[in-house]
Amino acid sequence: MVSTLGVAVVGFGWMGRVHTQAYARVPHHFPQLPVRPELVAVADEVPGRAEEAAGQYGFATAARDWREVAADPRVQAVSIAAPNFLHREIGVAMAEAGKHIWIEKPVGLTAEDARAVAGAVTKAGVQGTVGFNYRNAPAVAAARELIAAGEIGTVTHVRIRLFSDYAAHPEGALTWRYERERGGSGVLGDLASHGVDLARFLLGEIASLAADTAVFVPERARPTGATAGHTRSTGGELGPVENEDYVSCLLRFASGARGVLEACRVSVGEQNNYGFEIHGTKGAVSWDFRRMGELAVSRGTSYQDQPVSTLYVGPGHGEYAAFQPGSANSMGYDDLKVIEAYNFLRSITEGTVYGATVEDAVHSAAALDAMSRSAESGTWASPA
């Protein structure tokens, strides 16, 4: 028997739309799930935005204040896609109200914020899913299986990259994303958080790290109106960019492996160039998000001059079969969020954790805090 679950979305910028569309698609891709999300409420502080969302997607209620969602007994689960500085307050309040939460990373501005949300989730006995969507790619799941099976031997070193140009234009508006008080870190929280999650998901815990950061676009114009995504602005008052555009980081894993993580939001010529190259004692595996359904794999006993082949993922790799019937059919970014929504709803239904959790967010945030300390001190730091 299929039941309904009342869901709400708080914050309806681009990511709020992605969450909403994922809820709508879950029943189509995962018909075996015994629960169907019902769009009960949407909240956004920008005048008219929630009402527009309700009209387009069919939410029963629209509000300006997220507290109305927390008090709504019809709402059983909430997507939190508001700006970073609101994550702790909203996340804790929703958990304390007995609502399951699907919250976007980095779950606050600091590891302390993430721990507060995780603590509230545990105390309330609700589920907490976090938006580390890249681990949901079937190719990433396949890479994890290859590594765990010893196909590339013992992992020796990894390089993880997250390069984008979304903040490269000098006319990009000085939104909350560039302010310490509201955005916290810059590219650390936005992109490097994904890199840390991929590192942990594939290779295990990070024991220590050494980081360097930089700001390459030091000033931007303040926006003159409401913003969503990465809005451009001209003519406004110039203000300082308070958080980093770039980070490079050396990693030492508990396993003994070494790594390099590099992320940048102002990389001209790079559009979502995300991926990794992992090397082991007898092989290697690499992945490029822009060729999401492919893995480059080298394995065998040749060692020197060993060839690299392309593995096209298909049914049997992660949740691929829920989207395509045969190997090498394309999947997209939004599909990864559908998988995330499925894991969230399945966790609620079964009472068992699936996918990335708020505890994963705590580990990621601790690593980001360590990167900040390392960049400031010029020394190695521990995420613990």
Short mmCIF file of C-alpha atoms in Angstrom, two decimals:
data_model
loop_
_atom_site.label_atom_id
_atom_site.label_comp_id
_atom_site.label_asym_id
_atom_site.label_seq_id
_atom_site.Cartn_x
_atom_site.Cartn_y
_atom_site.Cartn_z
CA MET A 1 0.00 0.00 0.00
CA VAL A 2 1.33 3.42 -0.98
CA SER A 3 1.08 6.29 1.52
CA THR A 4 1.77 10.00 1.19
CA LEU A 5 4.36 12.10 2.99
CA GLY A 6 3.89 15.84 3.36
CA VAL A 7 7.03 17.67 2.21
CA ALA A 8 8.05 21.31 2.18
CA VAL A 9 10.84 23.31 0.57
CA VAL A 10 12.48 26.24 2.36
CA GLY A 11 14.41 28.54 0.02
CA PHE A 12 13.33 28.56 -3.58
CA GLY A 13 16.32 29.62 -5.58
CA TRP A 14 17.80 27.22 -8.10
CA MET A 15 18.44 24.46 -5.57
CA GLY A 16 14.94 24.69 -4.14
CA ARG A 17 13.61 24.09 -7.64
CA VAL A 18 15.93 21.12 -8.09
CA HIS A 19 14.65 19.55 -4.87
CA THR A 20 11.03 20.14 -5.86
CA GLN A 21 11.52 18.56 -9.27
CA ALA A 22 13.29 15.62 -7.67
CA TYR A 23 10.30 14.96 -5.39
CA ALA A 24 8.01 15.00 -8.43
CA ARG A 25 10.18 12.51 -10.32
CA VAL A 26 10.85 9.98 -7.56
CA PRO A 27 7.65 7.95 -8.14
CA HIS A 28 8.48 7.61 -11.83
CA HIS A 29 11.99 6.27 -11.32
CA PHE A 30 11.41 4.38 -8.07
CA PRO A 31 7.83 3.07 -8.23
CA GLN A 32 8.65 0.43 -5.62
CA LEU A 33 8.99 3.13 -2.94
CA PRO A 34 5.90 2.76 -0.70
CA VAL A 35 5.56 6.50 -0.09
CA ARG A 36 4.74 9.40 -2.38
CA PRO A 37 5.88 12.94 -1.55
CA GLU A 38 3.07 15.50 -1.42
CA LEU A 39 4.08 19.13 -1.95
CA VAL A 40 2.50 20.80 1.07
CA ALA A 41 4.37 24.07 1.61
CA VAL A 42 7.07 26.32 0.18
CA ALA A 43 8.72 29.27 1.91
CA ASP A 44 11.01 31.99 0.62
CA GLU A 45 11.61 35.47 2.03
CA VAL A 46 11.75 37.12 -1.41
CA PRO A 47 8.33 38.68 -2.08
CA GLY A 48 6.31 36.67 -4.59
CA ARG A 49 8.82 33.85 -5.02
CA ALA A 50 6.96 31.30 -2.87
CA GLU A 51 3.65 32.15 -4.53
CA GLU A 52 5.23 31.68 -7.95
CA ALA A 53 6.59 28.30 -6.87
CA ALA A 54 3.20 27.23 -5.55
CA GLY A 55 1.56 28.18 -8.83
CA GLN A 56 4.12 26.39 -10.96
CA TYR A 57 4.64 23.21 -8.94
CA GLY A 58 1.40 22.83 -7.00
CA PHE A 59 2.43 23.45 -3.38
CA ALA A 60 -0.70 23.76 -1.24
CA THR A 61 0.69 26.66 0.81
CA ALA A 62 3.14 29.52 0.18
CA ALA A 63 4.83 31.54 2.93
CA ARG A 64 7.48 34.20 3.45
CA ASP A 65 8.57 32.86 6.86
CA TRP A 66 10.05 29.38 7.22
CA ARG A 67 8.70 29.24 10.77
CA GLU A 68 5.24 28.71 9.33
CA VAL A 69 6.57 25.50 7.76
CA ALA A 70 8.05 24.37 11.08
CA ALA A 71 4.65 24.86 12.75
CA ASP A 72 2.64 23.15 9.99
CA PRO A 73 1.47 19.69 11.17
CA ARG A 74 0.93 18.59 7.57
CA VAL A 75 4.67 18.83 6.89
CA GLN A 76 6.62 15.70 7.79
CA ALA A 77 9.82 16.32 5.84
CA VAL A 78 11.58 19.52 4.76
CA SER A 79 14.14 20.41 2.12
CA ILE A 80 16.39 23.22 3.35
CA ALA A 81 17.86 25.12 0.41
CA ALA A 82 18.16 28.54 2.06
CA PRO A 83 21.45 30.51 2.27
CA ASN A 84 24.23 28.96 4.36
CA PHE A 85 23.88 31.28 7.36
CA LEU A 86 20.33 30.03 7.91
CA HIS A 87 21.12 26.32 7.77
CA ARG A 88 21.82 25.87 11.48
CA GLU A 89 18.79 27.77 12.71
CA ILE A 90 16.36 26.19 10.26
CA GLY A 91 17.87 22.70 10.48
CA VAL A 92 17.73 22.61 14.28
CA ALA A 93 14.22 24.08 14.38
CA MET A 94 12.84 21.60 11.85
CA ALA A 95 14.39 18.62 13.61
CA GLU A 96 13.08 19.82 16.96
CA ALA A 97 9.64 20.09 15.35
CA GLY A 98 9.92 16.38 14.50
CA LYS A 99 10.45 16.86 10.78
CA HIS A 100 12.93 14.90 8.70
CA ILE A 101 15.38 17.17 6.88
CA TRP A 102 17.10 17.09 3.51
CA ILE A 103 19.59 19.92 3.83
CA GLU A 104 22.06 21.33 1.36
CA LYS A 105 25.73 21.40 2.20
CA PRO A 106 27.73 22.81 3.87
CA VAL A 107 25.08 22.66 6.68
CA GLY A 108 25.96 26.01 8.19
CA LEU A 109 29.05 28.15 8.30
CA THR A 110 31.28 25.98 10.50
CA ALA A 111 31.72 22.47 11.84
CA GLU A 112 30.05 23.70 15.03
CA ASP A 113 26.94 24.54 13.01
CA ALA A 114 26.94 21.12 11.36
CA ARG A 115 27.33 19.42 14.74
CA ALA A 116 24.40 21.38 16.13
CA VAL A 117 22.16 20.20 13.28
CA ALA A 118 23.42 16.62 13.59
CA GLY A 119 22.78 16.70 17.33
CA ALA A 120 19.23 17.96 16.83
CA VAL A 121 18.56 15.24 14.24
CA THR A 122 19.84 12.52 16.56
CA LYS A 123 17.95 13.82 19.59
CA ALA A 124 14.69 14.10 17.66
CA GLY A 125 15.10 10.68 16.07
CA VAL A 126 14.48 12.01 12.56
CA GLN A 127 16.36 11.39 9.33
CA GLY A 128 18.90 13.89 8.03
CA THR A 129 20.09 13.70 4.42
CA VAL A 130 22.72 16.08 3.00
CA GLY A 131 23.15 17.27 -0.59
CA PHE A 132 26.45 15.59 -1.49
CA ASN A 133 25.03 14.64 -4.87
CA TYR A 134 28.21 13.68 -6.74
CA ARG A 135 28.60 10.49 -4.71
CA ASN A 136 25.26 9.43 -6.26
CA ALA A 137 26.69 9.17 -9.77
CA PRO A 138 26.64 5.49 -10.83
CA ALA A 139 30.22 5.84 -12.09
CA VAL A 140 31.34 6.97 -8.64
CA ALA A 141 29.58 3.96 -7.13
CA ALA A 142 31.38 1.76 -9.66
CA ALA A 143 34.73 3.34 -8.79
CA ARG A 144 34.12 2.69 -5.11
CA GLU A 145 33.39 -0.97 -5.83
CA LEU A 146 36.54 -1.33 -7.96
CA ILE A 147 38.68 0.19 -5.22
CA ALA A 148 37.08 -1.90 -2.46
CA ALA A 149 37.57 -5.09 -4.51
CA GLY A 150 41.29 -4.36 -4.85
CA GLU A 151 41.10 -4.01 -8.64
CA ILE A 152 43.71 -1.23 -8.61
CA GLY A 153 45.67 -2.60 -5.68
CA THR A 154 46.34 -0.48 -2.62
CA VAL A 155 45.48 3.16 -3.24
CA THR A 156 48.60 5.32 -3.19
CA HIS A 157 47.43 8.77 -4.21
CA VAL A 158 44.44 10.74 -5.50
CA ARG A 159 43.81 14.07 -7.15
CA ILE A 160 40.37 15.66 -6.80
CA ARG A 161 39.47 18.76 -8.79
CA LEU A 162 36.46 21.08 -8.74
CA PHE A 163 36.94 23.96 -11.16
CA SER A 164 34.16 26.29 -12.24
CA ASP A 165 33.68 29.76 -13.72
CA TYR A 166 30.40 30.74 -12.03
CA ALA A 167 32.16 33.57 -10.15
CA ALA A 168 34.75 34.42 -12.80
CA HIS A 169 32.95 37.44 -14.25
CA PRO A 170 34.04 40.63 -12.48
CA GLU A 171 30.43 41.86 -12.64
CA GLY A 172 29.18 38.94 -10.54
CA ALA A 173 27.05 40.47 -7.79
CA LEU A 174 28.32 40.70 -4.20
CA THR A 175 25.65 38.38 -2.80
CA TRP A 176 25.62 36.60 0.56
CA ARG A 177 27.91 33.96 -0.94
CA TYR A 178 30.88 36.32 -0.72
CA GLU A 179 30.32 37.47 2.87
CA ARG A 180 31.80 35.73 5.91
CA GLU A 181 28.80 36.47 8.13
CA ARG A 182 26.21 34.97 5.78
CA GLY A 183 28.19 32.74 3.42
CA GLY A 184 30.94 31.55 5.73
CA SER A 185 33.71 30.17 3.57
CA GLY A 186 33.71 30.66 -0.19
CA VAL A 187 34.79 27.91 -2.53
CA LEU A 188 35.56 25.75 0.50
CA GLY A 189 31.91 25.35 1.45
CA ASP A 190 30.58 25.51 -2.08
CA LEU A 191 32.87 23.11 -3.98
CA ALA A 192 35.62 21.75 -1.73
CA SER A 193 32.94 20.31 0.56
CA HIS A 194 31.96 18.00 -2.32
CA GLY A 195 35.61 17.13 -2.82
CA VAL A 196 36.02 16.15 0.82
CA ASP A 197 32.89 14.00 0.65
CA LEU A 198 34.13 12.23 -2.48
CA ALA A 199 37.51 11.67 -0.83
CA ARG A 200 35.92 10.11 2.26
CA PHE A 201 33.35 8.14 0.25
CA LEU A 202 36.01 6.58 -1.96
CA LEU A 203 39.10 6.38 0.24
CA GLY A 204 38.14 6.73 3.90
CA GLU A 205 39.00 9.25 6.58
CA ILE A 206 41.40 12.15 6.20
CA ALA A 207 44.00 12.20 8.97
CA SER A 208 45.65 15.57 8.27
CA LEU A 209 45.92 18.25 5.63
CA ALA A 210 47.77 21.39 4.55
CA ALA A 211 45.96 24.10 2.58
CA ASP A 212 46.47 27.40 0.80
CA THR A 213 43.71 29.80 -0.25
CA ALA A 214 43.43 32.97 -2.33
CA VAL A 215 40.98 35.65 -3.43
CA PHE A 216 41.44 36.59 -7.09
CA VAL A 217 38.43 38.93 -7.57
CA PRO A 218 38.73 41.15 -4.47
CA GLU A 219 35.75 43.48 -5.09
CA ARG A 220 32.23 43.13 -6.47
CA ALA A 221 29.19 45.37 -6.88
CA ARG A 222 26.37 44.99 -4.38
CA PRO A 223 23.09 43.82 -5.96
CA THR A 224 20.29 46.34 -6.27
CA GLY A 225 17.46 43.79 -6.00
CA ALA A 226 16.62 40.17 -5.19
CA THR A 227 19.11 37.62 -6.46
CA ALA A 228 19.04 33.94 -7.34
CA GLY A 229 21.96 31.84 -8.45
CA HIS A 230 24.95 33.83 -9.70
CA THR A 231 23.47 37.18 -10.70
CA ARG A 232 25.51 39.93 -12.34
CA SER A 233 25.37 43.50 -11.08
CA THR A 234 26.73 46.79 -12.37
CA GLY A 235 26.54 50.28 -10.94
CA GLY A 236 26.10 49.18 -7.35
CA GLU A 237 28.39 50.11 -4.51
CA LEU A 238 31.59 48.08 -4.54
CA GLY A 239 32.33 45.90 -1.55
CA PRO A 240 35.07 43.45 -0.58
CA VAL A 241 34.95 39.73 -1.27
CA GLU A 242 35.49 38.27 2.18
CA ASN A 243 36.00 34.58 1.44
CA GLU A 244 38.25 32.55 -0.79
CA ASP A 245 37.96 32.04 -4.55
CA TYR A 246 40.53 29.24 -4.61
CA VAL A 247 41.91 26.47 -2.42
CA SER A 248 44.63 23.88 -2.89
CA CYS A 249 45.10 21.22 -0.26
CA LEU A 250 47.43 18.31 0.43
CA LEU A 251 45.74 15.34 2.08
CA ARG A 252 47.01 12.48 4.19
CA PHE A 253 44.50 9.66 4.60
CA ALA A 254 44.25 7.32 7.59
CA SER A 255 45.04 4.49 5.14
CA GLY A 256 48.41 6.03 4.33
CA ALA A 257 47.35 7.27 0.89
CA ARG A 258 48.18 10.81 -0.16
CA GLY A 259 46.01 13.28 -2.05
CA VAL A 260 45.61 16.69 -3.62
CA LEU A 261 42.30 18.55 -3.57
CA GLU A 262 41.98 21.72 -5.63
CA ALA A 263 38.89 23.89 -6.10
CA CYS A 264 38.23 27.25 -7.73
CA ARG A 265 35.10 29.27 -8.50
CA VAL A 266 36.79 31.78 -10.84
CA SER A 267 38.45 29.42 -13.34
CA VAL A 268 37.93 31.08 -16.72
CA GLY A 269 37.42 28.41 -19.39
CA GLU A 270 36.25 25.78 -16.91
CA GLN A 271 32.58 24.85 -16.62
CA ASN A 272 31.90 22.29 -13.91
CA ASN A 273 35.21 20.54 -14.39
CA TYR A 274 34.79 18.17 -11.47
CA GLY A 275 36.39 14.79 -11.10
CA PHE A 276 39.13 12.62 -9.65
CA GLU A 277 42.10 10.45 -10.58
CA ILE A 278 42.90 7.65 -8.14
CA HIS A 279 46.09 5.59 -8.43
CA GLY A 280 46.89 2.29 -6.78
CA THR A 281 49.79 -0.14 -6.67
CA LYS A 282 48.53 -2.00 -9.76
CA GLY A 283 46.05 0.28 -11.51
CA ALA A 284 44.11 3.51 -11.66
CA VAL A 285 40.58 4.85 -12.05
CA SER A 286 39.44 8.34 -13.04
CA TRP A 287 36.13 10.16 -13.54
CA ASP A 288 35.01 13.42 -15.13
CA PHE A 289 31.59 14.73 -14.10
CA ARG A 290 31.11 16.16 -17.60
CA ARG A 291 31.32 12.59 -18.95
CA MET A 292 29.28 11.29 -16.06
CA GLY A 293 28.63 7.78 -17.35
CA GLU A 294 32.26 6.89 -18.04
CA LEU A 295 35.14 5.61 -15.97
CA ALA A 296 38.70 5.44 -17.21
CA VAL A 297 40.15 2.24 -15.73
CA SER A 298 43.62 0.74 -15.81
CA ARG A 299 44.00 -2.70 -14.22
CA GLY A 300 46.03 -5.82 -14.77
CA THR A 301 49.57 -7.02 -14.08
CA SER A 302 51.60 -5.00 -16.58
CA TYR A 303 52.34 -2.06 -14.30
CA GLN A 304 54.53 -0.25 -16.85
CA ASP A 305 52.83 0.75 -20.13
CA GLN A 306 49.56 -0.67 -18.83
CA PRO A 307 46.67 0.53 -21.03
CA VAL A 308 43.61 2.48 -19.92
CA SER A 309 40.12 1.41 -21.00
CA THR A 310 36.76 3.15 -20.83
CA LEU A 311 34.04 1.57 -18.74
CA TYR A 312 30.55 2.74 -19.67
CA VAL A 313 28.38 2.38 -16.59
CA GLY A 314 25.02 0.69 -16.84
CA PRO A 315 22.47 -1.36 -14.90
CA GLY A 316 24.17 -2.82 -11.86
CA HIS A 317 26.12 0.35 -11.11
CA GLY A 318 24.54 2.41 -8.36
CA GLU A 319 20.97 3.45 -9.22
CA TYR A 320 21.58 3.59 -12.98
CA ALA A 321 18.86 1.04 -13.76
CA ALA A 322 16.18 3.37 -12.40
CA PHE A 323 16.92 5.81 -15.25
CA GLN A 324 18.24 3.93 -18.29
CA PRO A 325 17.91 0.35 -19.61
CA GLY A 326 21.38 -0.12 -21.05
CA SER A 327 24.98 1.01 -20.67
CA ALA A 328 26.24 4.31 -22.10
CA ASN A 329 22.85 6.08 -22.03
CA SER A 330 23.33 9.54 -20.57
CA MET A 331 22.27 10.73 -17.14
CA GLY A 332 22.35 14.33 -15.88
CA TYR A 333 22.87 16.43 -12.76
CA ASP A 334 19.18 16.50 -11.81
CA ASP A 335 19.11 12.69 -11.90
CA LEU A 336 21.63 12.69 -9.05
CA LYS A 337 19.23 14.76 -6.96
CA VAL A 338 16.40 12.33 -7.76
CA ILE A 339 18.60 9.58 -6.32
CA GLU A 340 19.22 11.79 -3.30
CA ALA A 341 15.48 12.34 -2.83
CA TYR A 342 14.93 8.59 -3.10
CA ASN A 343 17.55 7.91 -0.43
CA PHE A 344 15.93 10.52 1.81
CA LEU A 345 12.43 9.12 1.44
CA ARG A 346 13.65 5.54 1.74
CA SER A 347 15.50 6.43 4.95
CA ILE A 348 12.28 7.86 6.37
CA THR A 349 10.20 4.88 5.29
CA GLU A 350 12.55 2.15 6.49
CA GLY A 351 14.17 3.93 9.43
CA THR A 352 17.57 2.98 8.01
CA VAL A 353 20.13 5.47 6.74
CA TYR A 354 20.75 5.61 3.00
CA GLY A 355 23.02 8.08 1.24
CA ALA A 356 24.93 11.02 2.69
CA THR A 357 23.93 12.06 6.21
CA VAL A 358 24.39 15.01 8.54
CA GLU A 359 27.27 13.06 10.11
CA ASP A 360 28.97 13.12 6.72
CA ALA A 361 28.38 16.88 6.70
CA VAL A 362 30.08 17.15 10.10
CA HIS A 363 33.17 15.32 8.80
CA SER A 364 33.26 17.51 5.70
CA ALA A 365 32.84 20.71 7.72
CA ALA A 366 35.60 19.65 10.11
CA ALA A 367 37.94 19.20 7.15
CA LEU A 368 36.97 22.62 5.77
CA ASP A 369 37.63 24.25 9.14
CA ALA A 370 41.01 22.51 9.21
CA MET A 371 41.77 23.88 5.74
CA SER A 372 41.00 27.40 6.96
CA ARG A 373 43.25 26.96 9.99
CA SER A 374 46.02 25.51 7.87
CA ALA A 375 45.85 28.31 5.30
CA GLU A 376 46.03 30.89 8.07
CA SER A 377 48.84 29.25 10.04
CA GLY A 378 50.85 27.78 7.18
CA THR A 379 51.01 24.44 8.97
CA TRP A 380 49.40 21.01 8.76
CA ALA A 381 46.06 20.60 10.53
CA SER A 382 43.81 17.72 11.59
CA PRO A 383 40.07 17.56 10.83
CA ALA A 384 39.48 15.85 14.20
#
